[in-house]
Short mmCIF file of C-alpha atoms in Angstrom, two decimals:
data_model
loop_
_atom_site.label_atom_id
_atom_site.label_comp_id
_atom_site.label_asym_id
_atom_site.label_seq_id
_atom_site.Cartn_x
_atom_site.Cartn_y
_atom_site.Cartn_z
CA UNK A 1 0.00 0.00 0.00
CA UNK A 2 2.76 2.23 0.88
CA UNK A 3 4.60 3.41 -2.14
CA UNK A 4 8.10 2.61 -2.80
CA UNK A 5 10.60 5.81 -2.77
CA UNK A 6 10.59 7.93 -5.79
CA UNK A 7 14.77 7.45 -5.21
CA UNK A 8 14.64 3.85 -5.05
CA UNK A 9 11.83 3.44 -8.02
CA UNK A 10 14.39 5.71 -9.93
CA UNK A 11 17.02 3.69 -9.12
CA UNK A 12 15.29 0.36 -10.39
CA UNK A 13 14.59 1.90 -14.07
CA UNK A 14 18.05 2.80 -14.50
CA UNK A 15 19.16 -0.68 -15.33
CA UNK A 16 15.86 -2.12 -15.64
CA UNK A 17 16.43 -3.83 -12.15
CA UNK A 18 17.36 -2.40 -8.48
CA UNK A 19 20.37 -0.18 -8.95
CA UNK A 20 22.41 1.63 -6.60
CA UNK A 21 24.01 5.56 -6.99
CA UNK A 22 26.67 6.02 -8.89
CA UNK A 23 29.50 3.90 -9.62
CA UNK A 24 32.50 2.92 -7.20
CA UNK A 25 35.18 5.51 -6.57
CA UNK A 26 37.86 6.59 -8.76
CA UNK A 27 40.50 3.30 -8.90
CA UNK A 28 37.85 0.93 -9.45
CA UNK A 29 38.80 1.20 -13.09
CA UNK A 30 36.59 -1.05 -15.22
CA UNK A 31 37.84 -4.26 -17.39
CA UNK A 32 39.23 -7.51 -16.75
CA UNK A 33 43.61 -6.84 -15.46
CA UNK A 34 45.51 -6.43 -18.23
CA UNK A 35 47.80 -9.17 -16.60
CA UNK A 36 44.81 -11.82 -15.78
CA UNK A 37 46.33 -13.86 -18.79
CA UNK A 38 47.15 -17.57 -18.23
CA UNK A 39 47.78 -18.91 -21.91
CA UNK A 40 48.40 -16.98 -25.36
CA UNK A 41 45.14 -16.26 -26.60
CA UNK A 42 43.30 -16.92 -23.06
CA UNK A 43 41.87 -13.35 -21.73
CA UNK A 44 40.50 -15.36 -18.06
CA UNK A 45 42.21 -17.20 -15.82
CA UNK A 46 45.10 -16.56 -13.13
CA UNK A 47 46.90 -13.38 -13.16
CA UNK A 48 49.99 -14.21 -14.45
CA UNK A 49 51.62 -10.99 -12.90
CA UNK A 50 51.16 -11.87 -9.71
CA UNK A 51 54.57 -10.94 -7.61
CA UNK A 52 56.97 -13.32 -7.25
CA UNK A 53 58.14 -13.98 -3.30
CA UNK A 54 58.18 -16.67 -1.07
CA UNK A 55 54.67 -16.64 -0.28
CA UNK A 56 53.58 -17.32 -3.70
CA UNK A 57 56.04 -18.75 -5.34
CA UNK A 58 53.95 -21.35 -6.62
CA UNK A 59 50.54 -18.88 -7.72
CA UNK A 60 47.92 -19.62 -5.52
CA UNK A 61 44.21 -20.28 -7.20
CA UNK A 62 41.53 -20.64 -5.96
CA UNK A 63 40.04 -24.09 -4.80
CA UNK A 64 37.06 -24.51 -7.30
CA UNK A 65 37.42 -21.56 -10.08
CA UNK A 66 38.10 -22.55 -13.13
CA UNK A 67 41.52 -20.99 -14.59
CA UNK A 68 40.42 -21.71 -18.41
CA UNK A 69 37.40 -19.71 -18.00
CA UNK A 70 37.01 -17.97 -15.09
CA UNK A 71 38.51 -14.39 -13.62
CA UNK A 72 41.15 -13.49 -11.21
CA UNK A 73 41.31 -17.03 -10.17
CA UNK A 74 44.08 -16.12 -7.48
CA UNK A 75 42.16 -13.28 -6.40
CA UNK A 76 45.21 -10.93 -6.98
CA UNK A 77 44.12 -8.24 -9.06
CA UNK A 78 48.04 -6.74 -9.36
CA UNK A 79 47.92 -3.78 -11.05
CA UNK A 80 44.98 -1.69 -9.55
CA UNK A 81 46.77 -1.03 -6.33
CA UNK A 82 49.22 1.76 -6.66
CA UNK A 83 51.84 1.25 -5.52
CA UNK A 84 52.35 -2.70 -5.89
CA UNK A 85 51.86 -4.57 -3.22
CA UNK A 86 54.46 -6.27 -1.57
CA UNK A 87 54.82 -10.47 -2.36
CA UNK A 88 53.31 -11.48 0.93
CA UNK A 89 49.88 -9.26 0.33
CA UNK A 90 47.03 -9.21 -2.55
CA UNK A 91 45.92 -6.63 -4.33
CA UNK A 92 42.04 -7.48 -3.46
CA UNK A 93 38.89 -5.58 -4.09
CA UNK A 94 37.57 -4.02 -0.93
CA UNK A 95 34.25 -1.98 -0.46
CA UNK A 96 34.55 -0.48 -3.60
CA UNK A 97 38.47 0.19 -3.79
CA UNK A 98 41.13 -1.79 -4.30
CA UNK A 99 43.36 -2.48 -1.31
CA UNK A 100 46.48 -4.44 -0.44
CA UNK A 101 45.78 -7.22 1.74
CA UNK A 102 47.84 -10.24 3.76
CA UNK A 103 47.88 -13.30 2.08
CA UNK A 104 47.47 -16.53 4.50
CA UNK A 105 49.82 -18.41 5.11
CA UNK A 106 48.86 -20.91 2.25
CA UNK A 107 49.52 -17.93 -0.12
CA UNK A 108 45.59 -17.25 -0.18
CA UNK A 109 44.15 -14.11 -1.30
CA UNK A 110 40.76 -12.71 0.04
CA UNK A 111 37.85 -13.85 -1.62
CA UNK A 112 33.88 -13.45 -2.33
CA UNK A 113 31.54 -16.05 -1.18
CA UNK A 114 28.00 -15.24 -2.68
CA UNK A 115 24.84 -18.17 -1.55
CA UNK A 116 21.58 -17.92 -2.53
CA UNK A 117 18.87 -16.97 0.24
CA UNK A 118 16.31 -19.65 -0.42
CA UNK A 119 14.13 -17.60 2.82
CA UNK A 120 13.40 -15.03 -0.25
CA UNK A 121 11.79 -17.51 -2.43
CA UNK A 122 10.01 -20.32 0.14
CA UNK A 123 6.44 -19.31 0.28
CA UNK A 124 6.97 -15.88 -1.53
CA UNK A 125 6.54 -17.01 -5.13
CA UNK A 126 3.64 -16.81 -7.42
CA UNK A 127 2.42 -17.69 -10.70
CA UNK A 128 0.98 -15.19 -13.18
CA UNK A 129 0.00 -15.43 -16.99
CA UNK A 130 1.62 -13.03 -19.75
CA UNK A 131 1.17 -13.25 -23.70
CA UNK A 132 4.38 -12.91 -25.35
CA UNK A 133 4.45 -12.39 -29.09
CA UNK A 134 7.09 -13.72 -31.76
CA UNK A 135 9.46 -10.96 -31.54
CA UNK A 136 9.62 -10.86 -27.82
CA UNK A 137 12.78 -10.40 -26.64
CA UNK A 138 12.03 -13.33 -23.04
CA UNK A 139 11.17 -15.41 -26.66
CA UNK A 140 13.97 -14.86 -28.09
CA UNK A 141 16.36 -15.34 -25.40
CA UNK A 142 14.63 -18.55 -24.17
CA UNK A 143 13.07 -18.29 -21.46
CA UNK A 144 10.02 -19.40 -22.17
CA UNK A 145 8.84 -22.42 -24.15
CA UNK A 146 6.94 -20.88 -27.16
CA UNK A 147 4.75 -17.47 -28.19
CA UNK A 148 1.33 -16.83 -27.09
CA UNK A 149 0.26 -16.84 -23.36
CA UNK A 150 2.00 -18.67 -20.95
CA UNK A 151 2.27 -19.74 -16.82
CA UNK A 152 4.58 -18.76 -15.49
CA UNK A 153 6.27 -19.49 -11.69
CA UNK A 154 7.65 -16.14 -10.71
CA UNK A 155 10.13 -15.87 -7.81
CA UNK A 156 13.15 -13.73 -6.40
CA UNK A 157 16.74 -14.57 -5.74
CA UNK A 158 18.79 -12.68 -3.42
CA UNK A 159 22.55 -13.11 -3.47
CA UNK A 160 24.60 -11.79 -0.26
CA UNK A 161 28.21 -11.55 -0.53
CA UNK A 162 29.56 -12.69 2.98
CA UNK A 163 33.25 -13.71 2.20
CA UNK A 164 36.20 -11.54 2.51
CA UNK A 165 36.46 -9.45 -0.96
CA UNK A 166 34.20 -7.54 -3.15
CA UNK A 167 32.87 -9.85 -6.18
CA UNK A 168 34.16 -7.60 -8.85
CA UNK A 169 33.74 -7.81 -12.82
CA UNK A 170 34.31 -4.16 -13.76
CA UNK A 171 32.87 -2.96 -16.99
CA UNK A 172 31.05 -5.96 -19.03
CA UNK A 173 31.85 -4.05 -22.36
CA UNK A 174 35.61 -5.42 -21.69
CA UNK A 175 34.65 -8.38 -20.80
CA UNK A 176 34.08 -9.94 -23.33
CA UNK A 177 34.83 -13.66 -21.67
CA UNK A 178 32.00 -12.89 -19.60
CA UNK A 179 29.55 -10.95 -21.19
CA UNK A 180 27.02 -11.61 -24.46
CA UNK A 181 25.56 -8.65 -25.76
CA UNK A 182 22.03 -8.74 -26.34
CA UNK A 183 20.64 -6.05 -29.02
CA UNK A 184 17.48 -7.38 -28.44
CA UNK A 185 17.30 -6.28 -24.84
CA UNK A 186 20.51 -3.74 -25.65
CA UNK A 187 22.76 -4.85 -22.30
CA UNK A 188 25.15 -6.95 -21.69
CA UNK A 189 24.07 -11.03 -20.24
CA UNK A 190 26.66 -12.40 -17.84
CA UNK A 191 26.69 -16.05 -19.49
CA UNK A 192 26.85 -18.19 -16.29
CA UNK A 193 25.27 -16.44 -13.36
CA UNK A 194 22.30 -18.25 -12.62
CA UNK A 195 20.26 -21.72 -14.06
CA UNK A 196 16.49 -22.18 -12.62
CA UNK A 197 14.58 -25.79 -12.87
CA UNK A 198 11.49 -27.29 -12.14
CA UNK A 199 11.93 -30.81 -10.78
CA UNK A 200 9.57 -33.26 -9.84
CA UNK A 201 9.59 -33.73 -6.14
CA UNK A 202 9.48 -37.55 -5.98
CA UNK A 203 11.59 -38.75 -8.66
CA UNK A 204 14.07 -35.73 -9.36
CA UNK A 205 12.93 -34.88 -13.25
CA UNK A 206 13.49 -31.53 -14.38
CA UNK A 207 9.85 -30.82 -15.70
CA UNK A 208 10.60 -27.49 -16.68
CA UNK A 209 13.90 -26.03 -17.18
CA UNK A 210 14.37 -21.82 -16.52
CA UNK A 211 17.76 -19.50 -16.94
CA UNK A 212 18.23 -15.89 -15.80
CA UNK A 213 20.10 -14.09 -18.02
CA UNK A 214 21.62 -11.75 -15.27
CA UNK A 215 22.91 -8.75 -17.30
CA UNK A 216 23.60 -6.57 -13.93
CA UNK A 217 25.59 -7.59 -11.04
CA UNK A 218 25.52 -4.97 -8.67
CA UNK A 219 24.87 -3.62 -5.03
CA UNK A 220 20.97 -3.80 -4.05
CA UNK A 221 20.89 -3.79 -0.61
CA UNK A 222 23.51 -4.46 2.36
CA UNK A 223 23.50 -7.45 4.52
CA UNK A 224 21.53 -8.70 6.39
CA UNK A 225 20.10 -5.51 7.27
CA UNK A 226 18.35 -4.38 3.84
CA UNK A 227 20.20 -0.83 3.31
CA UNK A 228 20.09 1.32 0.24
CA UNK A 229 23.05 3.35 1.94
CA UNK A 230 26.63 2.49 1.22
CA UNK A 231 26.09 1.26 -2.34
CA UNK A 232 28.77 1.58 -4.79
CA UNK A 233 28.71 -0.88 -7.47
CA UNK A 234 26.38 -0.13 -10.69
CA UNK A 235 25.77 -1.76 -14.11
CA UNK A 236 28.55 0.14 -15.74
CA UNK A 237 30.67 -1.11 -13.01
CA UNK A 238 29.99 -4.34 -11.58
CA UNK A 239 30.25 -6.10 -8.44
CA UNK A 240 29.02 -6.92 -5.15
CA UNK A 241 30.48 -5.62 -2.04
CA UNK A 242 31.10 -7.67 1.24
CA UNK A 243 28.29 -7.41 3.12
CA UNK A 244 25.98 -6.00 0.43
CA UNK A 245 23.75 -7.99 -1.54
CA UNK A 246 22.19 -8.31 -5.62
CA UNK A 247 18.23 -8.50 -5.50
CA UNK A 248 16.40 -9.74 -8.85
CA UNK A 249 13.13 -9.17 -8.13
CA UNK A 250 10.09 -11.44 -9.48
CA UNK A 251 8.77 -8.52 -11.35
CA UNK A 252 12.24 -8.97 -13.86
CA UNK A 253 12.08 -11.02 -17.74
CA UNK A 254 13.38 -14.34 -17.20
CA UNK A 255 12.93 -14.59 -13.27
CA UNK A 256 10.66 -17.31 -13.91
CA UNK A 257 10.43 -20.97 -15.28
CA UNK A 258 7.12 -21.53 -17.67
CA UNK A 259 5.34 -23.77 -16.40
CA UNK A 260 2.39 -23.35 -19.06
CA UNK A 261 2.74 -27.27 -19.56
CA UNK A 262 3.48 -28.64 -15.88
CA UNK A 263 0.54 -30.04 -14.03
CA UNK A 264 -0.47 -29.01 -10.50
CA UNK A 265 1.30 -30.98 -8.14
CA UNK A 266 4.55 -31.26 -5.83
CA UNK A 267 8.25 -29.91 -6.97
CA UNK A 268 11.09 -28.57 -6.50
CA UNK A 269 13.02 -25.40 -7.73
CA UNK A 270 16.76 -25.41 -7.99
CA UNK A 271 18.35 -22.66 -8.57
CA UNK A 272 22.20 -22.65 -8.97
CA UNK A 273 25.04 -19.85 -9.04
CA UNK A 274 28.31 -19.27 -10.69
CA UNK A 275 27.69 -23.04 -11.70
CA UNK A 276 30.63 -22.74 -14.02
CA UNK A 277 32.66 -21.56 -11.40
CA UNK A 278 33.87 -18.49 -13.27
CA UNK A 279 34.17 -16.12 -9.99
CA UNK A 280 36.08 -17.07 -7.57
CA UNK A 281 34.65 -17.58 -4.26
CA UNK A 282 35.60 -19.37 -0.66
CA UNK A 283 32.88 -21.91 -0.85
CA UNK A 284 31.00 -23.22 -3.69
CA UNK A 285 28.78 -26.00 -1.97
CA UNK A 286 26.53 -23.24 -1.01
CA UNK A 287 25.67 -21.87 -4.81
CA UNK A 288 22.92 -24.48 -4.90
CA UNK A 289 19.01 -23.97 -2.54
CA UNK A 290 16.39 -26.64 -3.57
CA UNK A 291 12.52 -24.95 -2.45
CA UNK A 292 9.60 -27.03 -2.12
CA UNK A 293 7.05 -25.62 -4.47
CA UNK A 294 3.49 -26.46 -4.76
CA UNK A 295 1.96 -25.78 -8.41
CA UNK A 296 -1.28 -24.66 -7.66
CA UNK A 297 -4.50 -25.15 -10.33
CA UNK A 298 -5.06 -22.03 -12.36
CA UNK A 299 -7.72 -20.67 -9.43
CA UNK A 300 -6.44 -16.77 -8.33
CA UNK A 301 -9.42 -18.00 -5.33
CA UNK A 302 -7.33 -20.54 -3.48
CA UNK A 303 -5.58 -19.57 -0.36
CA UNK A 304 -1.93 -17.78 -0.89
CA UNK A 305 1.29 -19.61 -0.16
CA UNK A 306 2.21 -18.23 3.79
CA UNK A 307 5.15 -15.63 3.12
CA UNK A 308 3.16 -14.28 -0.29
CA UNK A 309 3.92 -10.54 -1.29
CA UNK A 310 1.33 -7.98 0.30
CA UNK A 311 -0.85 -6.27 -2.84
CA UNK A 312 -2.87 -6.35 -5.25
CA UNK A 313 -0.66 -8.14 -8.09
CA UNK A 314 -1.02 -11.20 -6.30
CA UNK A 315 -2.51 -14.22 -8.03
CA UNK A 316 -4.32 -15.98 -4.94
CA UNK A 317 -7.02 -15.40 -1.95
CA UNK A 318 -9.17 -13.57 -3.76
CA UNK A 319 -13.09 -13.34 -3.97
CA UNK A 320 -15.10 -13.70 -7.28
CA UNK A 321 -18.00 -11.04 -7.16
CA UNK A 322 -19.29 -11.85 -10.35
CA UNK A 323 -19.35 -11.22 -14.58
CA UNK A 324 -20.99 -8.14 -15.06
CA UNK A 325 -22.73 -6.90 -18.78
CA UNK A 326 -21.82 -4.10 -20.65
CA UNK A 327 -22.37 -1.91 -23.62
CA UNK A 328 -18.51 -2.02 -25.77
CA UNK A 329 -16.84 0.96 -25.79
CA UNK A 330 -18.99 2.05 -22.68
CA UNK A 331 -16.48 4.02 -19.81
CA UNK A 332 -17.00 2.39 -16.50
CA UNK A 333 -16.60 2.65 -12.60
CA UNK A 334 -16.23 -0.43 -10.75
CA UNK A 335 -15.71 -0.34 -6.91
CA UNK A 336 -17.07 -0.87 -3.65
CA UNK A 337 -16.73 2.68 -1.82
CA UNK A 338 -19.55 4.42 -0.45
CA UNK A 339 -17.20 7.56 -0.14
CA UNK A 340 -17.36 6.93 -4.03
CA UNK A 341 -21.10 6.59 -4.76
CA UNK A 342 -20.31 2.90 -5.62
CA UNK A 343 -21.01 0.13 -3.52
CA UNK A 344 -19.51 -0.10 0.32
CA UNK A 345 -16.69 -2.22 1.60
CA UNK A 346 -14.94 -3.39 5.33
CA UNK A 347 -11.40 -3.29 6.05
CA UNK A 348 -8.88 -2.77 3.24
CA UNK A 349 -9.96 -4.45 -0.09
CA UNK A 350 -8.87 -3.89 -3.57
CA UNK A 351 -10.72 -4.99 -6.63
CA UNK A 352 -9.55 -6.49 -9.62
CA UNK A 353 -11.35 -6.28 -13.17
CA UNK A 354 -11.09 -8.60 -16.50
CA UNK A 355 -12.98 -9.04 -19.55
CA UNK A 356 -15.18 -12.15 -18.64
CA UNK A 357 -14.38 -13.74 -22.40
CA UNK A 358 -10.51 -13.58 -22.58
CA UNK A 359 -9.28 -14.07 -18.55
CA UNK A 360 -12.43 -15.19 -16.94
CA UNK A 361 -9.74 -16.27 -13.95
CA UNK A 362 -8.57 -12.56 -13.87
CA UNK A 363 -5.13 -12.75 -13.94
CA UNK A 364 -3.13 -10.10 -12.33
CA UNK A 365 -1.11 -9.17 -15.93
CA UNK A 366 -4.25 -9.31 -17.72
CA UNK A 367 -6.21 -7.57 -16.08
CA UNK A 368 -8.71 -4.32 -17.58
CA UNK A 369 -7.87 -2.42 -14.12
CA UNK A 370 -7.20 -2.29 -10.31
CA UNK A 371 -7.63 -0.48 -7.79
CA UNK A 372 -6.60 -0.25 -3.61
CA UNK A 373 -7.74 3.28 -2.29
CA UNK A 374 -10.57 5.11 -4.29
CA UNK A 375 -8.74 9.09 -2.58
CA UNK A 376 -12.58 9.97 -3.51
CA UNK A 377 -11.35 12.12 -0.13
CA UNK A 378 -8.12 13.06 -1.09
CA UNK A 379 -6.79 11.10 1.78
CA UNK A 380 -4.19 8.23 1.86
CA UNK A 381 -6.12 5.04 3.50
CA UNK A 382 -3.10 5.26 6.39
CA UNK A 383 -4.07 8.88 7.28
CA UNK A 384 -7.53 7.95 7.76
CA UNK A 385 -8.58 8.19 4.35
CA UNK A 386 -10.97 6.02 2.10
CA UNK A 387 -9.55 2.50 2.20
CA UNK A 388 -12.26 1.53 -0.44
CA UNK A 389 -11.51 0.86 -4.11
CA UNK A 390 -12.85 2.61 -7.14
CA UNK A 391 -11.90 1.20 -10.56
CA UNK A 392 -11.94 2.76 -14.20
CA UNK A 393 -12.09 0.92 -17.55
CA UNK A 394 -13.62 0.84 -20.46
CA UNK A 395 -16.10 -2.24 -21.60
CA UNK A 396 -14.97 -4.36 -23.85
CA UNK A 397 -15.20 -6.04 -27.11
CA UNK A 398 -17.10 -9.26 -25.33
CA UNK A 399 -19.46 -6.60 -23.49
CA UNK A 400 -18.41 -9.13 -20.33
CA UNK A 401 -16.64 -7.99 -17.59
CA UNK A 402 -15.90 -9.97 -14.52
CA UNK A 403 -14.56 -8.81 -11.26
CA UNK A 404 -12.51 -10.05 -8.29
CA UNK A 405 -11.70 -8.80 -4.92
CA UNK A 406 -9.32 -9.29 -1.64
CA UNK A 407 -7.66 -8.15 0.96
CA UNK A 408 -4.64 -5.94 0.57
CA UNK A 409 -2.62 -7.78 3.17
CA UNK A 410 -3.11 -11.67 2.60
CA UNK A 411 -4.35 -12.50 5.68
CA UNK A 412 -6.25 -9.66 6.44
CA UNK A 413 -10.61 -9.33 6.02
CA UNK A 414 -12.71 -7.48 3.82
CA UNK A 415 -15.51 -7.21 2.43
CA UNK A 416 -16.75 -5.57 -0.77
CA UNK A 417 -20.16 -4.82 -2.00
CA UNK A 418 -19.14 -4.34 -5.70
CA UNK A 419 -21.57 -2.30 -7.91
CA UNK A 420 -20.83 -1.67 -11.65
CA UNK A 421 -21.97 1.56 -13.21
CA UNK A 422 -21.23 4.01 -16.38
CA UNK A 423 -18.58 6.49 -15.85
#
């Protein structure tokens, strides 16, 4: 009910995802290091200028990364720190600057460690219907099965960075080991980030395969504590910080698996990071969370999942009040607030409309229009306003409209007396 920040809604459009303020400080100079080569021809992989001394004699990579493919796999970005650190320290990515730091005594240089927070997806996800045409980019990427409309299991992942060094990338447009551009979507995909899949819950069969195409790895939020302050890294200059996190939101293309063909029933979603180990990190056992899911039937009446999203884009616990006639073409209030002239209501409902021929189950992402607080009163619900709704559309082709209503908050009451009249 309460809206979002105009800052932080500014900062979401920026990159089409949650952004933070401007990029790092100066020294966080974008690119893969010059000396990161392992092999001729081979732009990842251990930095080959890496000091020589006692301590690391023998170059120290990482357990896990992969030197053929992956980045900085010692974790000794050389060059950025000015001057050169000395043999026994790293030159290592901290909190948005680069920073000498001690080695172990193994020769070990600080690293990431990014997990996925299952807590953000179990009983917080929700399925919703969109229509996607030929030329849609989500098409043409793959992530979903074929054009026309299709289910779709939406969910968020949350990555925290809790190990000992900033993830860092730097500018994807010279990284071009890392990176795909996309001119359909005009950014640049990291190619390995994150794989989503459906599996049945009994015998382990992926019954619907996903991918996120994550073209933006940057600070959301800091950890565990939710912050917007303290952000450094941006799309143009990538990264996570220690102690910050990335948040892909359900509301993003491609943070979803289609499930237009799976039937209701019992599963599981995996969802797996960095799964070709091309950053390194301190522990990779921890890249994988398996969440129970339940597929429900296509039925936006059953009862939500328990940690659901507050709002009226929600897909479940809501009331049917009815398909209601019209004249095509014919302007129209729909609501249930007396304040209004239309209709009365109890607690804090919102009502949902749909044209009764093409979404009879009034999807959220389908639907004609919605509505939370009528402000008949010019009052915000919270300050004692009109916590009533009062919708505005226009009748359709079909000359069928039907509407739905809930609660705002999932497990809140309402009521809604819902009366349909020409605008």
């Amino acid at each position: 009910m309460t809206a979002r920040a105009p800052l932080l809604a500014a900062l979401l459009a920026a990159c089409g995802g949650p952004a933070p303020a401007d990029a790092g400080p100066p020294g966080m100079d974008a690119g893969i290091d010059a000396a990161m080569d392992v092999d001729a021809g081979t732009d990842a992989g251990v930095d080959a200028g890496s000091d020589a001394g006692p301590i690391d004699a023998a170059v120290w990579v990482g357990p896990g990364c992969d030197p053929t493919v992956g980045i900085e796999c010692d974790g000794d970005w050389t060059d950025r720190c000015d001057p050169a650190c000395a043999p026994t320290d790293c030159c290592s990515p901290q909190n948005g600057a680069f920073t000498c730091m001690r080695r172990t005594a193994e020769g070990a240089c600080p690293t990431a460690d990014i997990w996925l927070d299952a807590s953000r997806i179990d009983g917080s996800y929700d399925f919703t219907w969109r229509d996607f045409g030929a030329g849609a980019c989500t098409l043409v990427e793959g992530c979903v099965g074929r054009e026309g409309r299709r289910r779709l299991l939406t969910f968020a992942t949350w990555t925290p960075n809790t190990g000992t060094a900033d993830l860092y990338l730097g500018n994807p447009a010279e990284m071009t080991s890392l990176f795909t551009y996309s001119a359909c979507h005009d950014h640049f995909h990291f190619d390995s980030y994150a794989r989503y899949e459906l599996r049945n819950a009994v015998t382990g069969e992926v019954v619907a395969p996903g991918h996120k195409q994550s073209f933006c790895l940057m600070d959301s939020y800091s950890y565990p504590d939710a912050d917007i302050r303290g952000l450094v890294y941006s799309c143009e200059d990538q990264g996570i910080q220690r102690g910050f996190q990335d948040a892909y939101f359900d509301y993003l293309d491609c943070q979803w698996v289609d499930v237009t063909d799976v039937p209701p029933g019992d599963y599981v979603l995996r969802v797996e990071l960095n799964y070709e180990h091309r950053l390194l990190e301190s522990d990779y056992d921890n890249n994988v969370a398996e969440v129970p899911i339940v597929v429900r039937p296509d039925d936006v009446t059953l009862a939500c999942p328990p940690r659901i999203r507050q709002g009226i884009q929600r897909n479940c616990g809501l009331r049917n009040e009815g398909h209601f006639a019209c004249a095509p073409g014919t302007p129209l209030v729909v609501g249930c607030s007396s304040i209004c002239g239309v209709g009365a209501c109890t607690g804090d409902p919102f009502v949902r409309v749909c044209d009764g021929a093409d979404d009879p189950g009034c999807d959220a992402s389908l639907a004609l229009a919605a509505d939370d607080n009528s402000y008949c009163d010019m009052e915000l619900c919270g300050l004692g306003g009109d916590c009533c709704p009062r919708a505005e559309l226009v009748c359709p082709p079909s000359g069928d409209i039907v509407v739905f209503s809930g609660s705002y908050v999932p497990t809140a009451t309402s009521t809604c007396d819902v009366v349909v009249q020409p605008r």
